[in-house]
Coordinates of C-alpha atoms in Angstrom, one line a residue:
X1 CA -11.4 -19.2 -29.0
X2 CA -14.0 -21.4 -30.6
X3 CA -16.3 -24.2 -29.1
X4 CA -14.5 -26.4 -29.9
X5 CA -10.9 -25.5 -28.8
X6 CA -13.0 -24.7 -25.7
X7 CA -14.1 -27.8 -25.5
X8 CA -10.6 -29.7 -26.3
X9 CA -9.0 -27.2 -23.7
X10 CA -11.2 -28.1 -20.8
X11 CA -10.3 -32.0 -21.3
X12 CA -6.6 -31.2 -21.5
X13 CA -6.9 -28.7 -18.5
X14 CA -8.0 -31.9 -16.4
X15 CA -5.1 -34.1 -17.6
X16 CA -2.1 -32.3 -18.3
X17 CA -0.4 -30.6 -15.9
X18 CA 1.6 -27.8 -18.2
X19 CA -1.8 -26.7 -19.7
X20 CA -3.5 -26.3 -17.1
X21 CA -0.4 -24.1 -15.7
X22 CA -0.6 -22.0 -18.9
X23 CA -4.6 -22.2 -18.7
X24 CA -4.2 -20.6 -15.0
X25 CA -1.6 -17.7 -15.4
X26 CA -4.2 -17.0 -18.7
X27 CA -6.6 -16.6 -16.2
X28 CA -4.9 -14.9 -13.5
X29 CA -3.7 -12.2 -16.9
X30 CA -7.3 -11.9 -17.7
X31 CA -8.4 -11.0 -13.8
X32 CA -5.6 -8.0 -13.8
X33 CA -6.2 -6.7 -17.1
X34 CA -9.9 -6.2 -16.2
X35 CA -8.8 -4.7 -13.1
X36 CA -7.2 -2.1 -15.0
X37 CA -9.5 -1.9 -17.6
X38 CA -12.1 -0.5 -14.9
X39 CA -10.0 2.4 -14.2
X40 CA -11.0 5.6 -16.6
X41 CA -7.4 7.7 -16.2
X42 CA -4.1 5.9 -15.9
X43 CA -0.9 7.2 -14.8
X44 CA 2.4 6.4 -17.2
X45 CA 3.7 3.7 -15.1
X46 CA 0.0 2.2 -14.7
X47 CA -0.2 2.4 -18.7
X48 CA 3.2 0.3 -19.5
X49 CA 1.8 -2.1 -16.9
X50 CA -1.5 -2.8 -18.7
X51 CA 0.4 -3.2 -22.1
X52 CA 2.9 -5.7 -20.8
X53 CA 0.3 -7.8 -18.9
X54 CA -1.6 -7.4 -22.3
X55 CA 1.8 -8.6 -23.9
X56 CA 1.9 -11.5 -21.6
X57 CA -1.1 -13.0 -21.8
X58 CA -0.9 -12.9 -25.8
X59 CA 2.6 -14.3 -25.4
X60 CA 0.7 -16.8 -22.9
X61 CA -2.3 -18.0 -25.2
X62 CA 0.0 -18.5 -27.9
X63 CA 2.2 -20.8 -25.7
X64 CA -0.8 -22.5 -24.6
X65 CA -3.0 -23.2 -28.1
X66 CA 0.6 -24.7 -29.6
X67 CA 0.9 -27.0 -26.6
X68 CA -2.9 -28.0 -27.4
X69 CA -2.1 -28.6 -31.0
X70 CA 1.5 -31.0 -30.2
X71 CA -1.2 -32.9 -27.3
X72 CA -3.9 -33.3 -29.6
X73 CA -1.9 -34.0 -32.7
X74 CA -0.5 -37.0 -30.8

């Protein structure tokens, strides 16, 4: 994310409540991931875990940059 959208995110964060919920579980995606991430050997079931929270939060920040377009576009 650029300056900018980081910029326009942090205003909407503070006055819309569904972006900041999106903004959040981002965050929270982000926390687990690198939790995961510090681990050099996974196991199978620890592997599909990492993908689908990686699948998530992609699925997430999509979600959230196309409700900051329809906010700011208004």
């Amino acid at each position: 994310m650029e300056k900018r959208e980081r910029e326009i995110l942090q205003s909407l964060v503070a006055s819309n409540r569904e972006i900041k919920k999106l903004y959040d579980r981002h965050r929270k995606l982000e926390r687990e991931i690198e939790n995961f991430s510090r681990y050099t050997g996974y196991s199978g079931s620890a592997s599909l875990r990492l993908a689908a929270l990686k699948k998530e939060k992609l699925k997430n920040k999509e979600a959230l940059v196309s409700l900051m377009s329809e906010t700011t576009m208004n």
